[in-house]
Amino acid sequence: MASADLRDELSCSICLNIYTDPVTLRCGHNFCRDCIDRVLDSQRSKGAYTCPECRQRFRQRPSGYRNVTLRGLAEHFQPPQGEVGVTCTYCLHHPVPAVKSCVLCEASLCGRHLEVHNKSPEHVFINPNTSLEDRKCSAHNKILEYFCLKDEVCICVYCRVDGHHNGHQVQSLEEASEVKKKKLMKNLETLTSNKREAEKKIQNLHERLRKEAEKAVKIKDGVTALFIDLRRQLEDLEIGVLKQISAREQLVSDVILDLIQQLEIKKNHLSRKMGQIEELCKTTDPIAVLQDPKYEKSVHWSQEHDKDLRGEKGEDPGDLDEDLIRKTIHDQVSDVMIHVNPCLFLLDPVDLLLDVKTAANNLRISKDLKTATLTYIHQERPPCPERSKKNEVFSTQSFSSGQHYWQVDTSKWGNWRLGVSYPCKDGVWGASWALCRNNNQCIAVDERNTVHLSNHLYCQRFGVYLDYEAGHLSFYQLGDHIRHLHTFTTTFMEPLHASFWLHSKDNATWVKIKS
């Protein structure tokens, strides 16, 4: 009762609702700000303002001051913002939140009206609800009390006894509700599991999307590097071929100019002899003509030289051989394409690890099994038939098929050897193929041959590419530009281990496998 009285005190006399942003006039009466503003706006044309409650007159429009205390109390009785509450059916002057609804009466009741409402058993009270008609049987207008299991509908007592559902198995609404809740919980568990699975798949797809994006960036970078290297090598090839053509052109020009010079000399000799003959022909003395010794010599020289000229073919140096130039370009371009291996740019480097049990006792192996350093401090390691005795260490992984690529950083000083070897048998490691640095000389070494390479080692990072089935082992120097150093071509018959050998006069030599 006190709650209802307090609501009356907190109600605006204009809109009859709980105060919204209440203000107080000088006369002491309270109103909603919007309500009193509308009233005062309507009084403006009359030239005078009055309080709607006590009719006190004001010469000027009263401003009203905000009543913070009253607002706090009013907000306590306001329904939550955005929530439409169920109001009391019997509070006609202003809305009062209902605390219960009577199914029989199809009415909602505030606390004050609930106290005086009929409490007989047929009056069933539930939490405030606006859809009370749904709580009654449409056929008998009685409260729904049972659930028909056969037809799966809610029914009243008359439906069960005399109606269409007579003889059907029924349950109370509470029992049926509990059964359905258990089924719903099982469904909820299934849906929750399905939701988790969907979330997991979404997460995996996002992860895949991220990896695909990273993979695309990596491949693009690799392709860009590949074509940069191709352009560089093709530019070098172009310069080399043009130099060869210029050198051949100079050779042909020198030979032709030499022939022209020789023929000019011969032409001058011929001109002098022709003059002598013409002079002799002009002589009128027959004896002088017949007995002049120059005549026989001139005639003899003229005949011999004429014979030489008629038989002279000249030293033909040959023209520029276009077919040879085409073949040279074709061979060198093919060589570029072989040496610039696209797999080098697109393969992920193998995550190699060094096998400590194969490391020589004068090699220190890092904890991450990536770096081998030459040291003259003897490493105390247990005896092992696979342990190398010559400054060497091998990888734990072996390769017996496929394409593989790894990168190695080396120290600036000292000698080293990078390559692959057949596995250890009876304490001896098998055949090997390797790239070596020996006093800054680049050498390719296998069991049969040693090839001294002319390439200068301008950086300390190298790539090793293995194509087991093709029998190719290639070495590349990795810097601003990728340079092919050497390719071994053979037939591999056994699994291959990556091998690393170190030698130096000091302790500054090391190799490190790049992750």
Coordinates of C-alpha atoms in Angstrom, one line a residue, residues 40 88 98 133 139 177 201 219 228 246 268 313 316 334 353 401 409 426 468 471 483 504:
L40 CA 4.1 26.9 -20.7
C88 CA -1.5 -3.5 -13.6
A98 CA 2.4 -5.8 -12.3
E133 CA -5.5 -16.0 -23.3
A139 CA -12.6 -25.1 -26.5
S177 CA 8.0 -29.5 -19.2
K201 CA 36.6 -25.1 -38.5
I219 CA 56.2 -17.3 -53.5
I228 CA 65.8 -10.5 -61.1
S246 CA 82.6 -7.2 -81.8
N268 CA 101.2 0.3 -107.7
K313 CA 91.7 -15.9 -104.4
D316 CA 89.1 -15.1 -97.0
S334 CA 69.9 -23.0 -71.8
L353 CA 69.7 -30.7 -37.5
S401 CA 64.0 -39.3 -52.8
D409 CA 76.0 -19.4 -43.3
D426 CA 81.7 -50.2 -40.5
Y468 CA 67.7 -37.1 -55.8
G471 CA 70.9 -37.0 -59.7
R483 CA 75.0 -17.1 -58.4
S504 CA 91.6 -23.5 -39.8

